Tab-separated table of C-alpha atoms in Angstrom:
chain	number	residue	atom	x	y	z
A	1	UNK	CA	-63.129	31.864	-45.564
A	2	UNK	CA	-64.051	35.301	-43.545
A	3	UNK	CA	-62.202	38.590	-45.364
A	4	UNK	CA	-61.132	40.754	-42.341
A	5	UNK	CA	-59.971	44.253	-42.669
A	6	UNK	CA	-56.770	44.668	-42.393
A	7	UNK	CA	-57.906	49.188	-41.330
A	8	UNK	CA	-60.221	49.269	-37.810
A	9	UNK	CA	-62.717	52.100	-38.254
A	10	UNK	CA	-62.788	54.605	-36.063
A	11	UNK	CA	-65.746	56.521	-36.841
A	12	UNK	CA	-68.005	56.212	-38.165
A	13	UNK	CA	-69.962	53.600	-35.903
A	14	UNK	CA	-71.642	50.575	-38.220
A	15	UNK	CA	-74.356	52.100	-39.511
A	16	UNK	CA	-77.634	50.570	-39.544
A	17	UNK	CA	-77.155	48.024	-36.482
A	18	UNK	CA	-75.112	47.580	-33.384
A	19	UNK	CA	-75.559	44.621	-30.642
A	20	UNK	CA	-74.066	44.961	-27.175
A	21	UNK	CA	-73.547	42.361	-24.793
A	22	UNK	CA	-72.757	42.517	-21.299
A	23	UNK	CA	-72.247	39.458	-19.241
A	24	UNK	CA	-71.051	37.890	-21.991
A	25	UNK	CA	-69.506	34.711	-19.867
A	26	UNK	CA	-72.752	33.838	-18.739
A	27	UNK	CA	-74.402	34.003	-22.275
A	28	UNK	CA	-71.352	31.908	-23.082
A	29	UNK	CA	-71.965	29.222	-20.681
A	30	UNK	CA	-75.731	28.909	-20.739
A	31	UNK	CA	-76.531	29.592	-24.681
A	32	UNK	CA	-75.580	25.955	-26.656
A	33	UNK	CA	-77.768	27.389	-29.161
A	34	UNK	CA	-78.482	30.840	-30.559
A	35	UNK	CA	-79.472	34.258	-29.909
A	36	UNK	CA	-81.252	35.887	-32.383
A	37	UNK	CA	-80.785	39.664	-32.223
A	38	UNK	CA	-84.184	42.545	-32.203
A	39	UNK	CA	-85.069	43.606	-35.672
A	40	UNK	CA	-83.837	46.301	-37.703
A	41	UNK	CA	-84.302	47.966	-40.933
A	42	UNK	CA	-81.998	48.725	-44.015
A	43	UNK	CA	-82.609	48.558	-47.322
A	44	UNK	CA	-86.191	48.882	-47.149
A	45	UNK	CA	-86.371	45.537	-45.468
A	46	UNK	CA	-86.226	44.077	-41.771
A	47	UNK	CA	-83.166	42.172	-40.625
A	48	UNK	CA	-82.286	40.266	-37.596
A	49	UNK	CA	-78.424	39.368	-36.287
A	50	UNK	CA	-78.119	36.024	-35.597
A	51	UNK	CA	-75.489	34.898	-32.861
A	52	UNK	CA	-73.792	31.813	-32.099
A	53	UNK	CA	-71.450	32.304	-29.170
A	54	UNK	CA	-70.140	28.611	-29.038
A	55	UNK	CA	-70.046	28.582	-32.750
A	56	UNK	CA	-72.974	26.716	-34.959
A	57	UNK	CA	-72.576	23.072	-34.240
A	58	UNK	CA	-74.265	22.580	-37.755
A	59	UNK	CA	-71.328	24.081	-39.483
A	60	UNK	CA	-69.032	22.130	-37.489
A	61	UNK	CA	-67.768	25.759	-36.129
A	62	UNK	CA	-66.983	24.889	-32.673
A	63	UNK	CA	-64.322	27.025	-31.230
A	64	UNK	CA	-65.577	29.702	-32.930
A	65	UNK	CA	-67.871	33.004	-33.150
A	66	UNK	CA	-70.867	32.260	-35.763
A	67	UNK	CA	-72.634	35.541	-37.025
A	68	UNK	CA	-75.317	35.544	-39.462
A	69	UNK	CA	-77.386	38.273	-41.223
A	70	UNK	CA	-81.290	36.750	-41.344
A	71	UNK	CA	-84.103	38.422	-43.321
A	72	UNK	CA	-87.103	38.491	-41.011
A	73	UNK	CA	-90.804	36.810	-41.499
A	74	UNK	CA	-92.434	40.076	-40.910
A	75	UNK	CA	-91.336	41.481	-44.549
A	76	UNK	CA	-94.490	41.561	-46.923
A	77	UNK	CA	-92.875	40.135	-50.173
A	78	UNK	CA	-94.894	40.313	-53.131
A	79	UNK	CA	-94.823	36.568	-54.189
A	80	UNK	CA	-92.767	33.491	-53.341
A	81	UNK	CA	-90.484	34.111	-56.006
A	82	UNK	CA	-88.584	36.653	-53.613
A	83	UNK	CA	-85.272	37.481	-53.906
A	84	UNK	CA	-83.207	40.827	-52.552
A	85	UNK	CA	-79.474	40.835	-53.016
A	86	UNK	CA	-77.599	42.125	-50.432
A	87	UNK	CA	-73.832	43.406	-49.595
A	88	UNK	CA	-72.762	42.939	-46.064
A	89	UNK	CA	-70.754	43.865	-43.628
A	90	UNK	CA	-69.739	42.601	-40.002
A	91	UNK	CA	-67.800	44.441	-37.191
A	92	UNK	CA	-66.243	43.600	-33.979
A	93	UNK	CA	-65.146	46.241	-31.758
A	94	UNK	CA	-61.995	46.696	-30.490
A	95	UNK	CA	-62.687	48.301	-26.794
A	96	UNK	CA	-59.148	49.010	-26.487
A	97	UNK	CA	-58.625	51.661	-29.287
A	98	UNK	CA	-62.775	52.238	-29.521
A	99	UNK	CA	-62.758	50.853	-32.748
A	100	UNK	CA	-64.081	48.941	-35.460
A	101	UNK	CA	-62.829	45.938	-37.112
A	102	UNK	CA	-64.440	45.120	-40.263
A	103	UNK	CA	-65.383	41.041	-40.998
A	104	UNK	CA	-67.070	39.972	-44.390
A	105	UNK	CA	-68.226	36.480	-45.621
A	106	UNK	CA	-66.486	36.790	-48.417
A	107	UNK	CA	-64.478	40.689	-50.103
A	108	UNK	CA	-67.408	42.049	-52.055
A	109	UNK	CA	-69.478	39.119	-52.633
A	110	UNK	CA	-73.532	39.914	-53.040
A	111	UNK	CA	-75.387	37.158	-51.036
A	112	UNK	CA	-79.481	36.435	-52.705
A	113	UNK	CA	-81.696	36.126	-50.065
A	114	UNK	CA	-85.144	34.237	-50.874
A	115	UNK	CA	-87.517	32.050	-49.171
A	116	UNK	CA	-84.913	28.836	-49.356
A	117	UNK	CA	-82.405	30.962	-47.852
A	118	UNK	CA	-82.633	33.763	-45.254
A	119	UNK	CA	-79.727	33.677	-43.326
A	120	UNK	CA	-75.961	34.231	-45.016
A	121	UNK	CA	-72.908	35.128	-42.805
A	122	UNK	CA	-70.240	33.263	-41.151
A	123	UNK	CA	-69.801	30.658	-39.217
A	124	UNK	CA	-65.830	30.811	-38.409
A	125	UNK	CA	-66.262	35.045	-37.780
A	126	UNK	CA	-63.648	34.732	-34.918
A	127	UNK	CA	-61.714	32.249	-33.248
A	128	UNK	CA	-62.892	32.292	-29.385
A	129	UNK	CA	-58.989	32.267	-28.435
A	130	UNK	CA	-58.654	35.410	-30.771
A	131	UNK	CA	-62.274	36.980	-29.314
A	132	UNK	CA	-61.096	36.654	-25.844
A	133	UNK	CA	-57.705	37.169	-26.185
A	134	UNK	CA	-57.242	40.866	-23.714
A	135	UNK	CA	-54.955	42.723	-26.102
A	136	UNK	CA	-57.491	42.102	-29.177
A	137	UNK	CA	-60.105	44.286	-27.084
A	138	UNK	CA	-62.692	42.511	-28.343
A	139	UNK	CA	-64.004	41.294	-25.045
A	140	UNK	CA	-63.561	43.603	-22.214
A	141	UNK	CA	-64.955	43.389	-18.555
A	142	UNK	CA	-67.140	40.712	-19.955
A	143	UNK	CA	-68.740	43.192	-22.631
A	144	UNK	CA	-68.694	43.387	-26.357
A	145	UNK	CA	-70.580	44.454	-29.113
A	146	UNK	CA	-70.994	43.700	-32.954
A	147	UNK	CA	-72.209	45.284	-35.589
A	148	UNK	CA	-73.369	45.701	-39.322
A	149	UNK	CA	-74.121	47.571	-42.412
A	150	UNK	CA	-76.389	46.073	-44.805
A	151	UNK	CA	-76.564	47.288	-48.361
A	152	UNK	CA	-79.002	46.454	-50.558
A	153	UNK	CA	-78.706	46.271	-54.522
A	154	UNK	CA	-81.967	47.509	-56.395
A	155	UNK	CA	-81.868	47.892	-59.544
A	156	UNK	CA	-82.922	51.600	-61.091
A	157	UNK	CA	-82.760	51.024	-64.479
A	158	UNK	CA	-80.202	53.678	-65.052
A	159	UNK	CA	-77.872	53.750	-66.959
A	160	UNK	CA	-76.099	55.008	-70.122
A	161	UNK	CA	-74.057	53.656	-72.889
A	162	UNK	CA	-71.167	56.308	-73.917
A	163	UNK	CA	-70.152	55.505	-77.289
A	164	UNK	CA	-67.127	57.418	-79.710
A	165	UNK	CA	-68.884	57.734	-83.042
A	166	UNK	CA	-66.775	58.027	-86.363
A	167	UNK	CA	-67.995	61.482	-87.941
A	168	UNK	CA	-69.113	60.884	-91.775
A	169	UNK	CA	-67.266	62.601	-94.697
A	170	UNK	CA	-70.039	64.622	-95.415
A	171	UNK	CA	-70.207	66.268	-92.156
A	172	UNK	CA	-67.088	65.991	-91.260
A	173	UNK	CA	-65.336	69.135	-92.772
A	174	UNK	CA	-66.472	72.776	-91.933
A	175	UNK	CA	-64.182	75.787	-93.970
A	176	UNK	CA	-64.351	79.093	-93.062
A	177	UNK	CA	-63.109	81.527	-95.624
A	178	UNK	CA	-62.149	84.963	-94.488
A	179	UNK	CA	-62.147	87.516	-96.632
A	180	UNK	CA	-59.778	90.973	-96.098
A	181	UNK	CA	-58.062	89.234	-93.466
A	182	UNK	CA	-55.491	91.765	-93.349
A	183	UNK	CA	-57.708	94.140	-91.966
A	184	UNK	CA	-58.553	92.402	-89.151
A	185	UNK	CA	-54.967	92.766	-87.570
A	186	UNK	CA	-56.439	94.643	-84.740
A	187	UNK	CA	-60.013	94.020	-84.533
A	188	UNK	CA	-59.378	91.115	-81.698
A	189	UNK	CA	-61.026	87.562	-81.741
A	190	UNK	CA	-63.332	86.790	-85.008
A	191	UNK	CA	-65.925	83.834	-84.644
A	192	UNK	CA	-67.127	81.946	-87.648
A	193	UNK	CA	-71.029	81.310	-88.199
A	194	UNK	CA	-72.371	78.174	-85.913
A	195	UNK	CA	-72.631	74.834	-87.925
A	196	UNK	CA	-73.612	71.563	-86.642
A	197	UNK	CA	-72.001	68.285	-86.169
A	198	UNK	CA	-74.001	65.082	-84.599
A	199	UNK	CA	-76.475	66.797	-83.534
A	200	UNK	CA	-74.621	69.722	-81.716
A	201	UNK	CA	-73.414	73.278	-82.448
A	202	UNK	CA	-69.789	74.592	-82.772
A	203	UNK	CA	-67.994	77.465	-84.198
A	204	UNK	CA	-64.356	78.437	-85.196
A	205	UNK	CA	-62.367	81.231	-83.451
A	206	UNK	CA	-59.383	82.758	-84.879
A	207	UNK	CA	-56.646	85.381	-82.964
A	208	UNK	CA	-55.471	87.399	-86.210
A	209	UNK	CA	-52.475	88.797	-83.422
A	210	UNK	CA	-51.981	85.728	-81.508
A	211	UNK	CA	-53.166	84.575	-77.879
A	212	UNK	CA	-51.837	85.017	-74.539
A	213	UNK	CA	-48.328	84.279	-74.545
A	214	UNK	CA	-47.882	84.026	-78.339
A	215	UNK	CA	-49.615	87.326	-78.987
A	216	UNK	CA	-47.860	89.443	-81.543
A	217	UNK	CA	-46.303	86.202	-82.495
A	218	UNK	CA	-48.559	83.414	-84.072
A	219	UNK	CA	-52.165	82.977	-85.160
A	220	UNK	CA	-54.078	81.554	-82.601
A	221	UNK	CA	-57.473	78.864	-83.748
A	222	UNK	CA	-59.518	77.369	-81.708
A	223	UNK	CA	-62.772	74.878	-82.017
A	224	UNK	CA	-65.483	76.347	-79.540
A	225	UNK	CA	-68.694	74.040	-78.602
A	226	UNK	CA	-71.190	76.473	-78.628
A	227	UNK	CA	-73.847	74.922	-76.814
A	228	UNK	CA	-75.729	76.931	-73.706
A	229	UNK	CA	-76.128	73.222	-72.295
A	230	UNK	CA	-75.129	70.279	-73.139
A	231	UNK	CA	-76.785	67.341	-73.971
A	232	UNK	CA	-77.120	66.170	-69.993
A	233	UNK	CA	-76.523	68.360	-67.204
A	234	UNK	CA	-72.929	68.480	-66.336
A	235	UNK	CA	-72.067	66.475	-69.354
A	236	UNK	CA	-68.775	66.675	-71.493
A	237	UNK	CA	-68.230	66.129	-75.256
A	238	UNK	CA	-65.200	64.589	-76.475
A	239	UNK	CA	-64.039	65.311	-79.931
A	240	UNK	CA	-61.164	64.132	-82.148
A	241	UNK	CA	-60.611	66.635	-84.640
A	242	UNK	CA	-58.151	69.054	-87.139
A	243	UNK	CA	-57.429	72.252	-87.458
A	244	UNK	CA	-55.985	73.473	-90.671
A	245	UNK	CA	-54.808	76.716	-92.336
A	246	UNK	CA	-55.276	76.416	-95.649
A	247	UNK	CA	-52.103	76.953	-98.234
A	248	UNK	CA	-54.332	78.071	-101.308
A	249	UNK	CA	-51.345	76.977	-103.647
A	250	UNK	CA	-52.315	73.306	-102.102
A	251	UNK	CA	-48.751	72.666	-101.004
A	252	UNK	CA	-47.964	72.850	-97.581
A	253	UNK	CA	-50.989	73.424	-95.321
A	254	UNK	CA	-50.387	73.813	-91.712
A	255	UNK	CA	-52.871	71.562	-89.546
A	256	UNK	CA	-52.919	69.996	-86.078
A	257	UNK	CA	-54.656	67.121	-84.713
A	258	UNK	CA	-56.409	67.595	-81.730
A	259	UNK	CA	-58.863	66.050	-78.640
A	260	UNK	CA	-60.341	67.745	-75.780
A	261	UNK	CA	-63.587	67.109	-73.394
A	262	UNK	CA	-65.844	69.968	-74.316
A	263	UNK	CA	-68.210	71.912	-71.119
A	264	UNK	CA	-70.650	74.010	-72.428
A	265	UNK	CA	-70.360	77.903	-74.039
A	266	UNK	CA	-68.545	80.133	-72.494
A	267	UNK	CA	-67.124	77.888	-69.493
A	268	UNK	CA	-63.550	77.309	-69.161
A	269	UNK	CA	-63.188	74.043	-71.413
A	270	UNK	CA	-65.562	74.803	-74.120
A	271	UNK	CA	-62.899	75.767	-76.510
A	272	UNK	CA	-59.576	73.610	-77.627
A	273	UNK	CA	-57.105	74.769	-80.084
A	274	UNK	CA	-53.498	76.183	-79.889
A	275	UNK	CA	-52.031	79.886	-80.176
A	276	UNK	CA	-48.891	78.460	-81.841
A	277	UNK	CA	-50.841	77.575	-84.821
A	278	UNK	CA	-49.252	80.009	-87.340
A	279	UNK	CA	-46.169	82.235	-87.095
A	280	UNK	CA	-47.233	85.692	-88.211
A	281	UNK	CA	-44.188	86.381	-90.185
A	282	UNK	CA	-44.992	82.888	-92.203
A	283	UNK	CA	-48.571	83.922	-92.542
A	284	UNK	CA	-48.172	87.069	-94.295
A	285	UNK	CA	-45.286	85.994	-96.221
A	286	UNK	CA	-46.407	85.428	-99.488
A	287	UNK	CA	-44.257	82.856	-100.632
A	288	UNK	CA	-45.937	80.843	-98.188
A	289	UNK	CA	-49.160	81.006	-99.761
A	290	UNK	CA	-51.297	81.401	-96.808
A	291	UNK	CA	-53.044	84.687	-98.059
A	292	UNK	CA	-54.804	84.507	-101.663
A	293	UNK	CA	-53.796	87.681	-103.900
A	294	UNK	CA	-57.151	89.221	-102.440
A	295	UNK	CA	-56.204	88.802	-98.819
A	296	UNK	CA	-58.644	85.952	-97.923
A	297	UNK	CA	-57.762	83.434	-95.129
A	298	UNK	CA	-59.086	80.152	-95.109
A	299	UNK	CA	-59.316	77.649	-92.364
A	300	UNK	CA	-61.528	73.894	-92.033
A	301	UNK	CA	-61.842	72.103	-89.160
A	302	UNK	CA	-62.231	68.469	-89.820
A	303	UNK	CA	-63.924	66.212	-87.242
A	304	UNK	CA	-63.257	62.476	-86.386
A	305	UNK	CA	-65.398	61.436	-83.577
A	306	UNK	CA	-67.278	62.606	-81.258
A	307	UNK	CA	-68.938	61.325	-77.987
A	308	UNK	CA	-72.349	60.170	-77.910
A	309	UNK	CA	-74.422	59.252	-74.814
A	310	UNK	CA	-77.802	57.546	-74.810
């Protein structure tokens, strides 16, 4: 059973071979057999259309178009053990909108091609009612033309296996403790010292005024992967992790869970956090217990996974 596209392609043309035919009655009346098309490469390898315009009598496809994709003699395989795997793709054009109507074998399949077996396609491509049917436009003033794209799979050996790793108690938790906090009111963002997590750097940043729209309003923290690059070029980190303001009375802490895709330092997603973290009339209230009788702030960040990719 043929899969035919239910879009014509317009442009553009099939890519790696077309065959026109003109005088296409005569072909029809004199050819019982087949025509087997000049080669053409793709893939690395030499192909050949093969063309049945009363159908192929050994599929029992009279009535029909037969079109086959054949991998030629003149390839130099290695061994007799051959195989190359192949996606395919047939096309009839429609002369009436200059189009391209798209036939496979079967949606998607990969066809093995190997000394046993060097021809795959198929055998019912078109009815010859439907092919010469005028308002089809397949054949028109005795011409048409078919064509093909040939894709073959090679394997690279490339690959990678992305995997969410649980971070270990021991590394998990990272405090910063910040001592005179009060007098950093107006000294803008403050950055804690870099510490490491599987295998790659972050910090802690802290608004003591608040963040864009909050500014003035709540404490702003934010987790900052503060790598130059990351691991692969144009790679992002995931990380599951908490934030956490620290009530030194051990009563009501204020934390939020958190996830983001981190980009490297500096670029516009290397940092995740909120500026709604604190109010600043509950943070330097003292019943609230957020500042210690000396005025030191302290905040953890507490990690749950992160993305690893080998």
């Amino acid at each position: 059973m043929v899969s035919i596209g239910k879009v014509k392609r317009e442009f553009p043309p099939p890519a790696h071979f077309i065959m026109e035919i003109e005088s296409y009655s005569q072909l029809f009346a004199k050819f019982d057999d087949r025509y087997q098309s000049g080669i053409f490469e793709a893939g690395g390898y030499k192909w050949r259309l093969v063309f049945y315009p009363n159908g192929d009598k050994k599929s029992n496809a009279s009535g029909h178009i037969s079109l086959y994709l054949a991998i030629d003699d003149a390839n130099n395989h290695r061994d007799n053990n051959w195989s190359v795997y192949v996606n395919f793709k047939f096309f009839v054009q429609d002369q009436n909108e200059n189009k391209y109507l798209p036939i496979e074998e079967a949606k998607g399949v990969v066809r093995e091609f190997n000394r046993r077996k060097k021809e795959w396609g198929c055998d019912r491509l078109l009815s010859l009612e439907a092919f010469m049917e005028p308002s089809n436009g397949y054949l028109v003033n005795d011409c048409c033309a078919f064509g093909v794209e040939v894709f073959v799979i090679k394997s690279t050996g490339c690959g990678e296996t992305l995997s969410m790793v649980s971070v270990e108690p021991a590394e998990s938790t990272h405090p910063w403790e910040i001592r005179n906090f009060r007098n950093l009111a107006y000294a803008g963002s403050q950055y804690s010292e870099s510490f490491t997590v599987k295998e790659r750097k972050w910090r802690i940043k802290i608004c003591p005024m608040g963040d864009g729209s909050e500014m003035g309003r709540s404490l702003a923290l934010y987790l900052i992967f503060d790598e130059e690059e990351s691991p692969q070029p144009n790679r992002k980190v995931y990380a599951k992790f908490k934030l956490r303001v620290l009530d030194h009375r051990r009563i009501n802490h204020s934390e939020k869970q958190l996830s983001h895709w981190f980009t490297t330092k500096n670029s516009k997603d290397s940092e995740w956090g909120s500026n709604e973290f604190v109010p600043l009339m509950d943070l330097y209230d003292p019943g609230c217990g957020y500042l210690n009788n000396d005025g030191t702030l302290i905040v953890h960040v507490e990690f749950a996974v992160v993305s690893e990719v080998n």
